[in-house]
PDB file of C-alpha atoms and ligand atoms in Angstrom:
ATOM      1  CA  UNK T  26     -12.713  -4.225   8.274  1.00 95.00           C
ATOM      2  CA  UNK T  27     -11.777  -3.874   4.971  1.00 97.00           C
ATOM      3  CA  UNK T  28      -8.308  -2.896   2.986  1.00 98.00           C
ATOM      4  CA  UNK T  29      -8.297  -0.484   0.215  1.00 98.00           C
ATOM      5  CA  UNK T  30      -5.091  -0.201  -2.226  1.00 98.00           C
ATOM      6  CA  UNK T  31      -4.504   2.717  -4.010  1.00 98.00           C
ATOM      7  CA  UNK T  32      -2.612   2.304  -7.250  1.00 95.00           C
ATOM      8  CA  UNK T  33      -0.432   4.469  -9.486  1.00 94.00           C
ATOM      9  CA  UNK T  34       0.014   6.953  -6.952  1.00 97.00           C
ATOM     10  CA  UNK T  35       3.721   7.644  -7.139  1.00 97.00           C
ATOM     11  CA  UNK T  36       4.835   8.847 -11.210  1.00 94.00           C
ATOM     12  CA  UNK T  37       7.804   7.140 -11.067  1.00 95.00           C
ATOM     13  CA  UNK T  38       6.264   4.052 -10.584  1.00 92.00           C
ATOM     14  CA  UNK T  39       3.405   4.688 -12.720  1.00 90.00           C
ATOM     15  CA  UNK T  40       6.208   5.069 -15.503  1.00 92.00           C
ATOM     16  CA  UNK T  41       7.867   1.998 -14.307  1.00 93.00           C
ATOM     17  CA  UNK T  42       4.929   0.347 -15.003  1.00 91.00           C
ATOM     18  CA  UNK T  43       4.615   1.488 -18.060  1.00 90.00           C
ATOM     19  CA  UNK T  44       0.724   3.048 -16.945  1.00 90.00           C
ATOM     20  CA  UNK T  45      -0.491   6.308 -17.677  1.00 90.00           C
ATOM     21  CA  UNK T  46      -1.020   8.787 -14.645  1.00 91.00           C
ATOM     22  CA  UNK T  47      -4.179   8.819 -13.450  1.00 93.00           C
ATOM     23  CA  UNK T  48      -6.838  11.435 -13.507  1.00 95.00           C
ATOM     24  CA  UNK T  49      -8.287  10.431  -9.846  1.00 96.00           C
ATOM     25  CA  UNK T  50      -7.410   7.898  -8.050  1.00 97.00           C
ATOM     26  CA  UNK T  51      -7.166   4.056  -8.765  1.00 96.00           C
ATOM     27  CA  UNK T  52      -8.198   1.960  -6.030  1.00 97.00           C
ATOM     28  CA  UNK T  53      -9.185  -1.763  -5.313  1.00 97.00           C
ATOM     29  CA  UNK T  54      -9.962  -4.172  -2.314  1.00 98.00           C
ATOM     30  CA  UNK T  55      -8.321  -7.069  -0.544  1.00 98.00           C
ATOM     31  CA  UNK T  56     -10.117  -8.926   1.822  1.00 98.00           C
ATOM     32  CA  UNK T  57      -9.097  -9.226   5.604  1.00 97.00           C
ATOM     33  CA  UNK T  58      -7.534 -12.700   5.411  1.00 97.00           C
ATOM     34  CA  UNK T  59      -5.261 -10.946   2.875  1.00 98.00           C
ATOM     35  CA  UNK T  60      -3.316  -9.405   6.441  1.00 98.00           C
ATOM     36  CA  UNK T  61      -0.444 -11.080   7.188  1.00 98.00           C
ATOM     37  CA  UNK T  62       0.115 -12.918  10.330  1.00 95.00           C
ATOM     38  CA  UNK T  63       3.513 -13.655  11.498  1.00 95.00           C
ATOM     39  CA  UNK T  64       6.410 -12.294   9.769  1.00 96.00           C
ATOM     40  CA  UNK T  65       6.930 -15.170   7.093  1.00 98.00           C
ATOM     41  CA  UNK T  66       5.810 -14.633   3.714  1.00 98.00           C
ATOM     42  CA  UNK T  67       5.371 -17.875   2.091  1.00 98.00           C
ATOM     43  CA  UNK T  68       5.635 -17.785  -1.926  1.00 98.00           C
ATOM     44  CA  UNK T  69       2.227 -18.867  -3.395  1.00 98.00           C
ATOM     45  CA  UNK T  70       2.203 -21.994  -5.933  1.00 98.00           C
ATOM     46  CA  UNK T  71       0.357 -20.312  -8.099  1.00 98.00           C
ATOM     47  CA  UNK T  72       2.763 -17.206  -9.068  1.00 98.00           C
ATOM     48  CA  UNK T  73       6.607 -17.271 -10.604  1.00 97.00           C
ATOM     49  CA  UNK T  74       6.847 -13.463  -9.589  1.00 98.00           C
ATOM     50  CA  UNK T  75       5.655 -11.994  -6.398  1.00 98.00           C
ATOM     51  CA  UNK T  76       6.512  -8.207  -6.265  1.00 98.00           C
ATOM     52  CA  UNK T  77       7.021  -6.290  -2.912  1.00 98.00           C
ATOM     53  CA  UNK T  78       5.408  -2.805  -3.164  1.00 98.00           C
ATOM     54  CA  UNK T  79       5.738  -0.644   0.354  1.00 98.00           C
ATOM     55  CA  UNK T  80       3.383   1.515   0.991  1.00 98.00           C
ATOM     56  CA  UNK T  81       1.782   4.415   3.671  1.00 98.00           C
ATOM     57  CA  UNK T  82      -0.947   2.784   5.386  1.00 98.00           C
ATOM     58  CA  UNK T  83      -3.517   5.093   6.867  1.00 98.00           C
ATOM     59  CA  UNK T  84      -5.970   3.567   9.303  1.00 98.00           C
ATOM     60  CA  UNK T  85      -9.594   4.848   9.298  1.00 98.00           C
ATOM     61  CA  UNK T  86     -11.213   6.591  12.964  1.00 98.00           C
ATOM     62  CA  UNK T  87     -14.324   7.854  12.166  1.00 98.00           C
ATOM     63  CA  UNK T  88     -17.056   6.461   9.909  1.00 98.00           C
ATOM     64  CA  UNK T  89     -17.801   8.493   6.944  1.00 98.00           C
ATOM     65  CA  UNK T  90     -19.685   8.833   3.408  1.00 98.00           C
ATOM     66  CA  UNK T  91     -19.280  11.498   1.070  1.00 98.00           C
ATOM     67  CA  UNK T  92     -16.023  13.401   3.234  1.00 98.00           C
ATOM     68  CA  UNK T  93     -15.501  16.266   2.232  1.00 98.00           C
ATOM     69  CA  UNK T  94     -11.552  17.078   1.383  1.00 98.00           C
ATOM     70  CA  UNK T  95     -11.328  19.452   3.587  1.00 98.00           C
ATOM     71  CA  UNK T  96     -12.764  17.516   6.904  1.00 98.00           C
ATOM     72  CA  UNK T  97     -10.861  14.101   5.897  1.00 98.00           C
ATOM     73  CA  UNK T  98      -7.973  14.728   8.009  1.00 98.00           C
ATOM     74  CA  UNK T  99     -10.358  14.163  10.972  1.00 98.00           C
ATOM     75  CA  UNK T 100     -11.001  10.393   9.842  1.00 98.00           C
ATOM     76  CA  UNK T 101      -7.378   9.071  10.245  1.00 98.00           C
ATOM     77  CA  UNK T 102      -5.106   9.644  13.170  1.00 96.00           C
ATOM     78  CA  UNK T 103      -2.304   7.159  12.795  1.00 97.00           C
ATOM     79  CA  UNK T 104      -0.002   6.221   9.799  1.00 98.00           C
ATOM     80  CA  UNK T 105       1.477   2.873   9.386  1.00 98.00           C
ATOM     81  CA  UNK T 106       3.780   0.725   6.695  1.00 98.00           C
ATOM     82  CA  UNK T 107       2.767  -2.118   5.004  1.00 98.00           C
ATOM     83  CA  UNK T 108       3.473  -4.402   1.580  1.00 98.00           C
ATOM     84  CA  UNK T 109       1.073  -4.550  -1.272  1.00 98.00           C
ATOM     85  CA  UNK T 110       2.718  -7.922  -2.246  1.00 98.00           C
ATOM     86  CA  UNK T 111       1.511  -8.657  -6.036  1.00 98.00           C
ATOM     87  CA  UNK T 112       1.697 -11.813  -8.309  1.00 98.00           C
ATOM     88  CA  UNK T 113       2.843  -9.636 -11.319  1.00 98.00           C
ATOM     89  CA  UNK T 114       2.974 -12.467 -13.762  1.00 98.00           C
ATOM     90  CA  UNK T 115      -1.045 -12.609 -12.816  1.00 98.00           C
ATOM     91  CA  UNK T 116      -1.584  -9.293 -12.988  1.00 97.00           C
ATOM     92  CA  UNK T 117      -0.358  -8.774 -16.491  1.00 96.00           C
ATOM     93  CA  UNK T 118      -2.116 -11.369 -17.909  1.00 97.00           C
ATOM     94  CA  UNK T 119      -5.538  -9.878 -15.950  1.00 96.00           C
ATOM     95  CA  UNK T 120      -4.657  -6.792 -17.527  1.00 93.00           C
ATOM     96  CA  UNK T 121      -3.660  -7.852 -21.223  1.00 96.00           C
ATOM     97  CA  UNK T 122      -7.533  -9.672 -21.116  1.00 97.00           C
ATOM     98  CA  UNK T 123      -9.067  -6.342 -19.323  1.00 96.00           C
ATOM     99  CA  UNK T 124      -9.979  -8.631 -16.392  1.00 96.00           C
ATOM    100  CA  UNK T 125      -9.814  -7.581 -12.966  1.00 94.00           C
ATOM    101  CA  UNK T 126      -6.979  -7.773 -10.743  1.00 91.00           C
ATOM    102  CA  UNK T 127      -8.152  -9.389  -7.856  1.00 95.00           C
ATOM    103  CA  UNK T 128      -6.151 -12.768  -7.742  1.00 96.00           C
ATOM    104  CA  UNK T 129      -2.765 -11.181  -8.488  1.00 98.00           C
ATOM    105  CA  UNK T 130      -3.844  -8.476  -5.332  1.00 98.00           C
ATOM    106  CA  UNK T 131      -6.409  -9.695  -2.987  1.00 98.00           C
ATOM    107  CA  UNK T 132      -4.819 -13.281  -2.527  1.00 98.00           C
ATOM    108  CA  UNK T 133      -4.294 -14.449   1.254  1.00 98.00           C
ATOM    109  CA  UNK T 134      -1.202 -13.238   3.001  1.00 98.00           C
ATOM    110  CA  UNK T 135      -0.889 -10.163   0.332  1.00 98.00           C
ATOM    111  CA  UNK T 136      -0.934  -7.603   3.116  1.00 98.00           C
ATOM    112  CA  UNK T 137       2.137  -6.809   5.167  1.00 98.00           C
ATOM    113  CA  UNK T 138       1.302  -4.395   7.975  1.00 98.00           C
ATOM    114  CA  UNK T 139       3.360  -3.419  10.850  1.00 98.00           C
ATOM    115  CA  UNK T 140       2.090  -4.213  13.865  1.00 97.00           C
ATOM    116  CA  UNK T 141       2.115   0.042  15.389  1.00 97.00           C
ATOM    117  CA  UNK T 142       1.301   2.699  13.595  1.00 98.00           C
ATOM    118  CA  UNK T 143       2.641   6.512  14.521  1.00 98.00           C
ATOM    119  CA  UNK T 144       0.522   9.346  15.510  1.00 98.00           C
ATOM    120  CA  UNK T 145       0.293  11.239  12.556  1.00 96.00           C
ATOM    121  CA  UNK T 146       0.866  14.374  14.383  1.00 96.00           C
ATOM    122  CA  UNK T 147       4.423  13.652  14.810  1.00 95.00           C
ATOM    123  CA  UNK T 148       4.543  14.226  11.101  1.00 96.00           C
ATOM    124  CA  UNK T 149       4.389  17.297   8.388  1.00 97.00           C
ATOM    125  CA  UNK T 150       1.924  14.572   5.938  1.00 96.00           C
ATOM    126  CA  UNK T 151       3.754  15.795   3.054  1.00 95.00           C
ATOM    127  CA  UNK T 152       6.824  15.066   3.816  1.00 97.00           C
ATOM    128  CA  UNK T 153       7.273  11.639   5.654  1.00 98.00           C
ATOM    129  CA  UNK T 154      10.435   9.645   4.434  1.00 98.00           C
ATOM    130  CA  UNK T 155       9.816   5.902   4.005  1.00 98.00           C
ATOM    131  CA  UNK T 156      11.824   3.326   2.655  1.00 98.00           C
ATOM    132  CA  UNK T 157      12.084  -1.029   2.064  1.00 98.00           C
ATOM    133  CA  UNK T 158      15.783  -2.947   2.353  1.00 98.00           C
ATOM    134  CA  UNK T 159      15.810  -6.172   0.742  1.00 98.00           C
ATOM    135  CA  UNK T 160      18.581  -7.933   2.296  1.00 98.00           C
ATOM    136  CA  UNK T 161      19.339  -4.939   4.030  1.00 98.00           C
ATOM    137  CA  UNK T 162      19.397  -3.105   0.768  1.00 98.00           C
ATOM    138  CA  UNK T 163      17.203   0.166   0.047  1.00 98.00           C
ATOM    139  CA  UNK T 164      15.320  -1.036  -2.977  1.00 98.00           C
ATOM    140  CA  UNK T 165      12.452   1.582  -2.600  1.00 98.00           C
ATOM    141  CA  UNK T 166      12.630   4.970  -1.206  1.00 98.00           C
ATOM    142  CA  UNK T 167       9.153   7.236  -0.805  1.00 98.00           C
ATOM    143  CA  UNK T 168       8.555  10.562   0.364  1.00 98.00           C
ATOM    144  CA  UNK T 169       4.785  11.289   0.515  1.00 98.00           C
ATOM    145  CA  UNK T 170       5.588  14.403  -0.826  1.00 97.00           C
ATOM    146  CA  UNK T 171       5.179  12.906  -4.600  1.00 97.00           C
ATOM    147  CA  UNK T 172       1.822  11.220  -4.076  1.00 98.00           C
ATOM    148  CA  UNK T 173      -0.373  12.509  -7.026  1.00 97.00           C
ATOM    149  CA  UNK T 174      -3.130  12.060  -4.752  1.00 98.00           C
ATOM    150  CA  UNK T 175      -2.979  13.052  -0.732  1.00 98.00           C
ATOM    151  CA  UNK T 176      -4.231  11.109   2.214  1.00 98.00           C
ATOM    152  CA  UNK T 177      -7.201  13.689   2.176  1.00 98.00           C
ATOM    153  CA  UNK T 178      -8.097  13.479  -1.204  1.00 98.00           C
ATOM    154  CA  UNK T 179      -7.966   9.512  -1.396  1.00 98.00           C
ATOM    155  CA  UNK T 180     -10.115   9.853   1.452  1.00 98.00           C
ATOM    156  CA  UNK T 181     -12.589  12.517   0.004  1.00 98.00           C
ATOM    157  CA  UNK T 182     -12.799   9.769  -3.141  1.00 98.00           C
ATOM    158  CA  UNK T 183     -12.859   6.521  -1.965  1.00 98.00           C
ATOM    159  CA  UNK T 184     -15.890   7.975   0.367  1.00 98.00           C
ATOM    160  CA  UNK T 185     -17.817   8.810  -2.542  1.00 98.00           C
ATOM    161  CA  UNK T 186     -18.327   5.190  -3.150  1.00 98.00           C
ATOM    162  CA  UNK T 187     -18.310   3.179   0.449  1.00 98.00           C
ATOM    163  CA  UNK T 188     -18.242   4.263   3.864  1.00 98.00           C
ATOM    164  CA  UNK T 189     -15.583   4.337   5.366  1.00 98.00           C
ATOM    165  CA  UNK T 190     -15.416   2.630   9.035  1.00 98.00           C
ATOM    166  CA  UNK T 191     -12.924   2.483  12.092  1.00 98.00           C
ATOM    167  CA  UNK T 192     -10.524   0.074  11.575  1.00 98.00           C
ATOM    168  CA  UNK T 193     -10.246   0.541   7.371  1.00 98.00           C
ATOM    169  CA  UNK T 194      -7.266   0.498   6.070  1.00 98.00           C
ATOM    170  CA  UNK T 195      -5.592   2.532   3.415  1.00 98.00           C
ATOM    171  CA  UNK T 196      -2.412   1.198   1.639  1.00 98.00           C
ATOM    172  CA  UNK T 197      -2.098   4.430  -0.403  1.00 98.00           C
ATOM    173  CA  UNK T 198       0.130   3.760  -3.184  1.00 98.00           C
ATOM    174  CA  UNK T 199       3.638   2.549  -3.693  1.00 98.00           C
ATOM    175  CA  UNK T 200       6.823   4.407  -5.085  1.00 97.00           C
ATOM    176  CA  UNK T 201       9.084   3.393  -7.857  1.00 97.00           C
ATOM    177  CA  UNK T 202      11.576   0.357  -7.257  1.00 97.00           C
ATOM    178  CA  UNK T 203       9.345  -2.572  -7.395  1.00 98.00           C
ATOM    179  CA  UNK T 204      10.763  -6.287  -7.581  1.00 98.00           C
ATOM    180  CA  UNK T 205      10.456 -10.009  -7.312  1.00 98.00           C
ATOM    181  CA  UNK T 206      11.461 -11.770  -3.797  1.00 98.00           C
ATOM    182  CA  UNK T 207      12.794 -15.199  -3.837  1.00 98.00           C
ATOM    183  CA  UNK T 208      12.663 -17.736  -0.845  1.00 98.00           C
ATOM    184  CA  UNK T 209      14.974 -16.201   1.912  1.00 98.00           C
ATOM    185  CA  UNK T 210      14.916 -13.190   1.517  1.00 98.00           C
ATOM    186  CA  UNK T 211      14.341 -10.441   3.941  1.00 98.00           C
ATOM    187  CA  UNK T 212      12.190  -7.390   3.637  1.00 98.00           C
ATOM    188  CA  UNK T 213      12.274  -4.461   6.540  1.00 98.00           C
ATOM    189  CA  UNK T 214      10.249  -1.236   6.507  1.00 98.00           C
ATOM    190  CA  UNK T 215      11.290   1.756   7.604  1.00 98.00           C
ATOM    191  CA  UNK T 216       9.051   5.275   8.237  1.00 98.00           C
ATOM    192  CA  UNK T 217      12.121   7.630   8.849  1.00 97.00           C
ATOM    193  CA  UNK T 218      14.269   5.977  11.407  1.00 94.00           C
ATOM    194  CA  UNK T 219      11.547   3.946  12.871  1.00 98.00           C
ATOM    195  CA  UNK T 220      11.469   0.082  11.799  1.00 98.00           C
ATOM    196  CA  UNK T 221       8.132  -0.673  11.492  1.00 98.00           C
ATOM    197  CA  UNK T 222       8.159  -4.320   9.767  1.00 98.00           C
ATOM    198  CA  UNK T 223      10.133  -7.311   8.904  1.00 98.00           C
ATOM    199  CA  UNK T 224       9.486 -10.205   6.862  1.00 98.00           C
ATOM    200  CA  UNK T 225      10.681 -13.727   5.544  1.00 98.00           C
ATOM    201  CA  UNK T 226       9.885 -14.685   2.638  1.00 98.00           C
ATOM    202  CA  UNK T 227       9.796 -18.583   2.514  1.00 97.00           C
TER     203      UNK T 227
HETATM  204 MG1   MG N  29       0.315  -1.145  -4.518  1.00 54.12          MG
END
């Protein structure tokens, strides 16, 4: 199984970011230890600044190379909600040396994901409300509606380079609203009305 993160895939949080908007899509890889177990996040010694990020997770059905756009909805059935949790202090320094960003996103533990995921046909794709209370506080609100790029397209990309197999996951990009968490704090994450995570951070 492997995890593919989309970045920049919301403007407002490209622009919060301070990144330009992509042409296609921005992706990279965490590695299946990367899932978190449990529901306590604990801080890692080796970042000052952990960011949540919440983000659509799409879970791969069928195996595919080279999908086309227009038969990708067949390769995903059920949506979930996850964290892209990312040491930012890390992250900016990979990126002020052009180095890759794989220990500020691929580290152990990085990946929230809620334990169901939803039939996606209980859903109009482009318009699915999701949101993230910190201390039961909405810090980021999402409407797939502003993705720059859609489930299918991601999928019609990402295909071009690596199959795609059952049990892939696709954490497809977070909105604006990003921020640090601090031991004791608590995350939930919501798809419409439907709680579909909570974590500790320790
Ligand atoms: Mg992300």
């Amino acid at each position: 199984m492997k995890i593919i993160c989309i970045g920049r895939n919301y403007a407002e949080h490209a622009k919060e970011m301070k990144s330009e908007l992509p042409e296609e899509p921005v992706f990279f890889f965490k590695p299946d230890v990367a899932i978190l177990r449990g529901n306590r996040f604990y801080i890692p010694e080796f970042s000052n600044e952990i960011h949540y990020e919440v983000e659509l997770v799409i879970k791969i059905c069928k195996v595919g190379k080279y999908i086309d756009e227009k038969f990708a909805h067949k390769y995903y059935n059920e949506i979930g909600l996850g964290i892209d949790f990312t040491a930012r202090d890390i992250q900016r320094e990979c990126k002020s040396k052009g180095l890759p960003w794989e220990k500020a996103k691929a580290f152990e533990n990085s990946a929230v994901l809620s334990k169901n995921f939803l039939p996606k046909t209980q859903f109009n794709l482009n318009q699915i409300n999701f949101f993230l209370q910190l201390n039961q506080n909405v810090v980021q609100k999402g409407y797939s509606y502003n993705m720059i790029f859609s489930f299918d397209q991601i999928i019609a990309y990402i295909s071009k380079f690596v199959t795609l197999k059952i049990g892939d996951l696709i954490y497809t990009g977070t909105p604006a609203g990003v921020g640090p968490v601090k031991i004791g704090d608590k995350l939930e994450g919501f798809i419409e009305d439907t709680k579909m995570f909570n974590v500790e951070i320790r």
